Coordinates of C-alpha atoms in Angstrom, one line a residue:
M46 CA 57.8 44.5 -82.4
D47 CA 54.4 43.0 -82.4
L48 CA 55.0 41.4 -79.0
L49 CA 56.3 44.8 -77.6
D50 CA 53.2 46.6 -79.0
D51 CA 50.9 44.0 -77.4
I52 CA 52.6 44.5 -74.0
I53 CA 52.4 48.3 -74.3
Q54 CA 48.7 48.1 -75.3
F55 CA 47.9 45.7 -72.5
L56 CA 49.6 48.0 -69.9
I57 CA 47.7 51.1 -71.3
N58 CA 44.4 49.3 -71.2
D59 CA 44.9 48.1 -67.6
P60 CA 45.9 51.0 -65.3
I61 CA 46.3 48.7 -62.2
T62 CA 48.8 46.6 -63.9
L63 CA 50.6 49.7 -65.2
V64 CA 50.8 51.0 -61.6
L65 CA 52.1 47.7 -60.3
A66 CA 54.8 47.5 -63.1
M67 CA 55.9 51.1 -62.4
A68 CA 56.1 50.4 -58.6
T69 CA 58.2 47.2 -59.3
A70 CA 60.5 49.2 -61.6
I71 CA 60.9 51.9 -59.0
A72 CA 61.6 49.4 -56.3
L73 CA 64.3 47.7 -58.4
V74 CA 65.9 51.0 -59.2
I75 CA 65.9 51.9 -55.5
C76 CA 67.5 48.5 -54.6
V77 CA 70.2 49.0 -57.3
L78 CA 71.0 52.5 -56.1
G79 CA 71.1 51.3 -52.5
M80 CA 73.5 48.5 -53.4
Q81 CA 75.7 50.9 -55.2
F82 CA 75.6 53.3 -52.3
F83 CA 76.5 50.7 -49.7
S84 CA 79.2 49.2 -51.9
A85 CA 80.7 52.7 -52.3
R86 CA 80.7 53.2 -48.5
L87 CA 82.3 49.8 -48.0
N88 CA 85.0 50.7 -50.6
I89 CA 85.8 53.8 -48.6
K90 CA 85.8 52.0 -45.3
R91 CA 88.0 49.2 -46.6
R92 CA 90.5 51.7 -48.0
A93 CA 90.6 53.6 -44.8
E94 CA 91.2 50.4 -42.8
R95 CA 94.0 49.4 -45.2
V96 CA 95.7 52.8 -44.8
N97 CA 95.4 52.7 -41.0
S98 CA 96.7 49.1 -40.8
A99 CA 99.6 49.6 -43.2
P100 CA 102.1 51.0 -40.7
R101 CA 101.4 48.2 -38.3
S102 CA 101.6 45.4 -40.8
S103 CA 105.0 44.3 -39.4
A104 CA 104.5 45.4 -35.8
V105 CA 105.2 43.3 -32.8
G106 CA 102.1 42.0 -31.0
A107 CA 101.3 41.9 -27.3
D108 CA 102.9 38.4 -27.1
G109 CA 106.2 39.5 -28.6
V110 CA 105.6 37.8 -31.9
A111 CA 105.8 39.7 -35.1
Q112 CA 102.4 40.0 -36.8
M113 CA 102.3 38.9 -40.4
P114 CA 100.2 41.1 -42.8
A115 CA 96.8 39.7 -43.8
P116 CA 96.8 38.2 -47.3
P117 CA 95.0 40.4 -49.8
M118 CA 91.5 39.5 -50.9
T119 CA 90.9 38.4 -54.4
E120 CA 88.4 40.2 -56.6
R121 CA 85.8 37.4 -56.1
Q122 CA 86.2 37.5 -52.3
A123 CA 85.9 41.4 -52.3
L124 CA 82.8 41.2 -54.5
L125 CA 81.2 38.6 -52.2
Q126 CA 82.0 40.7 -49.2
R127 CA 80.5 43.8 -50.7
I128 CA 77.3 41.9 -51.6
T129 CA 77.1 40.3 -48.2
T130 CA 77.6 43.7 -46.4
S131 CA 75.0 45.3 -48.6
I132 CA 72.4 42.6 -48.0
D133 CA 73.1 42.7 -44.3
S134 CA 72.6 46.5 -44.3
L135 CA 69.3 46.1 -46.2
F136 CA 67.8 43.1 -44.4
G137 CA 69.8 42.8 -41.2
E138 CA 67.5 44.9 -39.0
G139 CA 64.3 43.5 -37.7
D140 CA 62.6 41.9 -34.7
A141 CA 65.2 40.6 -32.3
A142 CA 63.2 37.6 -31.3
A143 CA 62.3 36.6 -34.8
S144 CA 66.0 37.1 -35.9
K145 CA 67.1 34.9 -33.1
V146 CA 64.8 32.1 -34.0
L147 CA 65.8 32.4 -37.7
R148 CA 69.4 32.4 -36.7
Q149 CA 68.9 29.2 -34.6
R150 CA 67.2 27.5 -37.5
L151 CA 69.9 28.4 -39.9
V152 CA 72.6 27.1 -37.5
Q153 CA 70.7 23.8 -37.1
A154 CA 70.6 23.6 -40.9
G155 CA 74.4 24.0 -41.1
Y156 CA 74.7 27.7 -42.1
Y157 CA 77.0 29.2 -39.5
A158 CA 77.9 32.5 -41.3
S159 CA 77.0 35.7 -39.5
S160 CA 75.3 37.0 -42.7
A161 CA 73.2 33.9 -43.2
P162 CA 69.9 35.4 -41.9
S163 CA 70.2 38.4 -44.1
V164 CA 71.0 36.3 -47.2
F165 CA 68.1 34.0 -46.4
L166 CA 65.7 37.0 -46.2
A167 CA 67.1 38.4 -49.4
I168 CA 66.5 35.0 -51.1
R169 CA 62.9 35.0 -49.9
V170 CA 62.3 38.6 -51.2
G171 CA 64.1 37.9 -54.4
G172 CA 62.2 34.6 -55.0
M173 CA 58.9 36.4 -54.3
V174 CA 59.6 39.1 -56.8
A175 CA 61.1 36.8 -59.5
L176 CA 58.4 34.1 -59.3
G177 CA 55.6 36.7 -59.0
A178 CA 56.9 38.4 -62.2
I179 CA 57.2 35.1 -64.0
G180 CA 53.6 34.2 -63.0
F181 CA 52.4 37.6 -64.2
L182 CA 54.2 37.2 -67.6
I183 CA 53.0 33.7 -68.1
A184 CA 49.4 34.6 -67.4
T185 CA 49.6 37.8 -69.5
F186 CA 51.0 36.0 -72.6
S187 CA 48.3 33.3 -72.2
D188 CA 45.6 35.8 -72.7
N189 CA 43.9 35.0 -69.4
H190 CA 41.4 37.1 -67.5
M191 CA 42.8 39.8 -65.2
T192 CA 41.6 37.8 -62.2
D193 CA 43.6 34.8 -63.4
V194 CA 46.6 37.1 -64.0
Y195 CA 46.6 38.5 -60.5
M196 CA 45.9 35.0 -59.0
K197 CA 48.9 33.5 -60.8
M198 CA 51.1 36.5 -59.8
V199 CA 50.1 36.1 -56.2
A200 CA 50.6 32.4 -56.3
G201 CA 54.1 32.8 -57.8
A202 CA 55.0 35.4 -55.2
G203 CA 53.7 33.2 -52.4
L204 CA 55.7 30.2 -53.7
G205 CA 58.9 32.2 -54.0
Y206 CA 58.4 33.6 -50.5
F207 CA 57.6 30.4 -48.7
A208 CA 59.7 27.8 -50.7
P209 CA 63.0 28.8 -49.0
T210 CA 61.4 28.2 -45.6
I211 CA 60.0 24.8 -46.6
L212 CA 63.4 23.8 -47.9
L213 CA 65.1 25.0 -44.8
D214 CA 62.7 22.9 -42.6
Q215 CA 63.5 19.9 -44.8
I216 CA 67.2 20.4 -44.3
V217 CA 66.8 20.9 -40.5
N218 CA 64.6 17.8 -40.1
K219 CA 67.1 15.7 -42.1
R220 CA 70.0 16.8 -39.9
K221 CA 68.0 16.3 -36.8
E222 CA 67.4 12.7 -37.8
E223 CA 71.1 12.2 -38.4
H224 CA 71.8 13.6 -34.9
R225 CA 69.2 11.5 -33.3
L226 CA 70.5 8.3 -34.9
G227 CA 74.1 9.1 -34.1
F228 CA 73.7 10.3 -30.5
P229 CA 73.6 6.8 -28.9
D230 CA 76.8 5.9 -30.7
F231 CA 78.3 9.1 -29.4
L232 CA 77.4 8.2 -25.8
D233 CA 78.9 4.7 -26.2
L234 CA 82.2 6.1 -27.5
M235 CA 82.2 8.7 -24.7
I236 CA 81.9 5.9 -22.1
V237 CA 84.8 4.1 -23.6
C238 CA 87.0 7.3 -23.7
C239 CA 86.0 8.3 -20.1
E240 CA 86.8 4.8 -18.9
A241 CA 90.2 5.0 -20.6
G242 CA 91.0 8.1 -18.5
L243 CA 90.4 10.9 -21.0
S244 CA 89.0 14.3 -19.9
M245 CA 85.7 15.6 -21.2
E246 CA 87.3 17.8 -23.9
A247 CA 89.7 15.1 -25.0
A248 CA 86.9 12.5 -25.1
I249 CA 84.7 14.8 -27.3
N250 CA 87.6 15.6 -29.6
R251 CA 88.4 11.9 -30.0
V252 CA 84.8 10.9 -30.6
C253 CA 84.1 13.6 -33.2
R254 CA 87.1 12.4 -35.2
E255 CA 85.8 8.8 -35.0
M256 CA 82.3 9.8 -36.1
A257 CA 83.3 12.0 -39.0
D258 CA 82.5 9.5 -41.7
A259 CA 79.3 8.0 -40.3
Y260 CA 77.7 11.2 -38.9
P261 CA 79.5 14.3 -40.5
S262 CA 77.0 16.9 -39.1
L263 CA 77.1 15.6 -35.6
S264 CA 80.9 15.4 -35.8
A265 CA 81.2 19.0 -36.9
N266 CA 79.0 20.2 -34.1
L267 CA 81.0 18.2 -31.5
Y268 CA 84.2 19.8 -32.9
F269 CA 82.6 23.2 -32.4
A270 CA 82.0 22.3 -28.8
T271 CA 85.7 21.4 -28.3
L272 CA 86.7 24.8 -29.9
E273 CA 84.4 26.6 -27.4
I274 CA 85.9 24.7 -24.5
R275 CA 89.4 25.7 -25.7
A276 CA 88.3 29.3 -26.1
G277 CA 87.5 29.5 -22.4
R278 CA 83.8 28.4 -22.1
T279 CA 82.8 26.0 -19.4
V280 CA 81.9 22.5 -20.4
N281 CA 78.2 23.0 -19.3
D282 CA 77.9 26.1 -21.5
S283 CA 79.5 24.4 -24.5
L284 CA 77.2 21.4 -24.2
S285 CA 74.2 23.7 -23.8
N286 CA 75.2 25.5 -27.1
L287 CA 75.8 22.0 -28.6
A288 CA 72.2 21.1 -27.7
G289 CA 70.9 24.3 -29.3
R290 CA 72.8 23.6 -32.5
L291 CA 71.7 19.9 -32.7
G292 CA 68.1 20.8 -32.0
I293 CA 67.2 17.4 -30.4
E294 CA 65.9 16.7 -26.9
E295 CA 68.5 14.0 -26.3
A296 CA 71.3 16.6 -26.4
K297 CA 69.6 18.9 -24.0
T298 CA 69.0 16.0 -21.6
F299 CA 72.7 15.1 -22.0
A300 CA 73.9 18.6 -21.1
T301 CA 71.5 18.6 -18.0
L302 CA 72.8 15.2 -17.0
L303 CA 76.4 16.3 -17.0
Q304 CA 75.6 19.4 -15.1
Q305 CA 73.7 17.5 -12.4
S306 CA 76.5 14.9 -12.2
A307 CA 79.0 17.6 -11.6
E308 CA 76.9 19.4 -9.0
L309 CA 75.9 16.2 -7.1
G310 CA 79.3 14.5 -7.4
S311 CA 78.0 11.3 -8.9
S312 CA 79.9 9.0 -11.2
L313 CA 80.0 10.4 -14.7
I314 CA 80.6 7.0 -16.3
D315 CA 77.6 5.4 -14.5
S316 CA 75.4 8.3 -15.6
L317 CA 76.5 8.0 -19.2
K318 CA 75.8 4.2 -19.1
I319 CA 72.3 4.6 -17.7
Y320 CA 71.5 7.4 -20.2
S321 CA 72.9 5.4 -23.1
D322 CA 70.8 2.4 -22.2
E323 CA 67.7 4.7 -22.0
M324 CA 68.4 6.2 -25.4
R325 CA 68.9 2.7 -27.0
N326 CA 65.6 1.5 -25.4
K327 CA 63.9 4.6 -26.7
R328 CA 65.3 4.1 -30.2
M329 CA 64.1 0.5 -30.1
M330 CA 60.7 1.5 -29.0
K331 CA 60.4 4.0 -31.9
A332 CA 61.4 1.3 -34.3
E333 CA 58.8 -1.1 -32.8
E334 CA 56.2 1.7 -33.0
K335 CA 57.0 2.2 -36.7
A336 CA 56.8 -1.5 -37.3
N337 CA 53.4 -1.8 -35.5
A338 CA 52.0 1.1 -37.5
L339 CA 53.1 -0.5 -40.8
P340 CA 50.0 -2.7 -41.4
S341 CA 47.6 0.2 -40.9
K342 CA 49.7 2.3 -43.3
M343 CA 49.7 -0.5 -45.9
T344 CA 45.9 -0.8 -45.9
V345 CA 45.2 2.1 -48.2
P346 CA 47.9 1.3 -50.8
M347 CA 46.7 -2.3 -50.9
M348 CA 43.1 -1.3 -51.4
V349 CA 44.0 1.2 -54.1
F350 CA 46.7 -0.6 -56.0
I351 CA 46.8 -4.3 -55.1
F352 CA 43.2 -5.5 -54.6
P353 CA 41.8 -4.2 -57.9
I354 CA 44.6 -5.9 -59.9
L355 CA 44.0 -9.1 -57.8
F356 CA 40.3 -9.0 -58.6
I357 CA 40.9 -8.5 -62.3
I358 CA 43.3 -11.5 -62.4
L359 CA 40.9 -13.8 -60.5
L360 CA 37.6 -12.7 -62.2
F361 CA 38.7 -12.0 -65.7
P362 CA 38.9 -15.8 -66.8
A363 CA 35.4 -16.4 -65.4
Y364 CA 34.1 -13.2 -67.1
M365 CA 35.6 -14.4 -70.5
R366 CA 34.0 -17.9 -70.0
I367 CA 30.6 -16.5 -69.2
K368 CA 30.8 -14.1 -72.1
T369 CA 31.7 -16.9 -74.5
M370 CA 28.8 -19.1 -73.2
W371 CA 26.4 -16.2 -73.6
I372 CA 27.5 -15.5 -77.2

């Protein structure tokens, strides 16, 4: 009771904080009511679709094969679908260019669901509200000045808003590094498969199975490319989409190389061999560049951590001898 009385007294004495608390409560109530409204609409829509599809559950399709009814969703799947649809209705609209960039980044990070951008935006907003409220409560219970309270609240809100973006960038960079390391091996295996007489689709399918253990992300994206080719896309379009999912310059150059080879009628195997050699030389040059930059990077740690200890070990005996002689 004393804690509750202190909180009430603090809110009464500070009208700005009271207004912010009331606005946050109203926003949370609106969000809850909106979620309930959208879930109710989704319930009605799903029941209508179930009624409409019930007579056709055992109908014969256009290809003459009897269509099997779809398996019913579990309660967990239905709840997840309602939450995803509600989030998509609340956060799905926005700038088309920004949504496209965000969608591309999420695909490069391995999140391929259509509702991934909406879920990501919901996580950012939820993190901003939650960490802002936590910072506000911590600063309030610590008896800080109001300026410190607002600063901690803003700092918590900023951390909750920008932390998902930083984490997403880390995931994307890690996957790009894996793609960049595995792409020369992919080209070598493609050369072997093409020399064996396999087509482009069969070669990519075979290579993605061989690279599943060493480079799982690259293998998954290659498998998606084979699925696009089977669905009717051209090889050039599928490889262009592959380059967009991988997010590395080597994949874009590879797609352009195959397109130019097809247009000019040059040998695909020779082009792949030349490009594979270039990529290996480029990787070797990057490794040599890192090795050459290592001495300059080691200078600061040596000066801070190694040299002081070395000086102590070398000069401490002389110091003790001089001290003994002086005494």
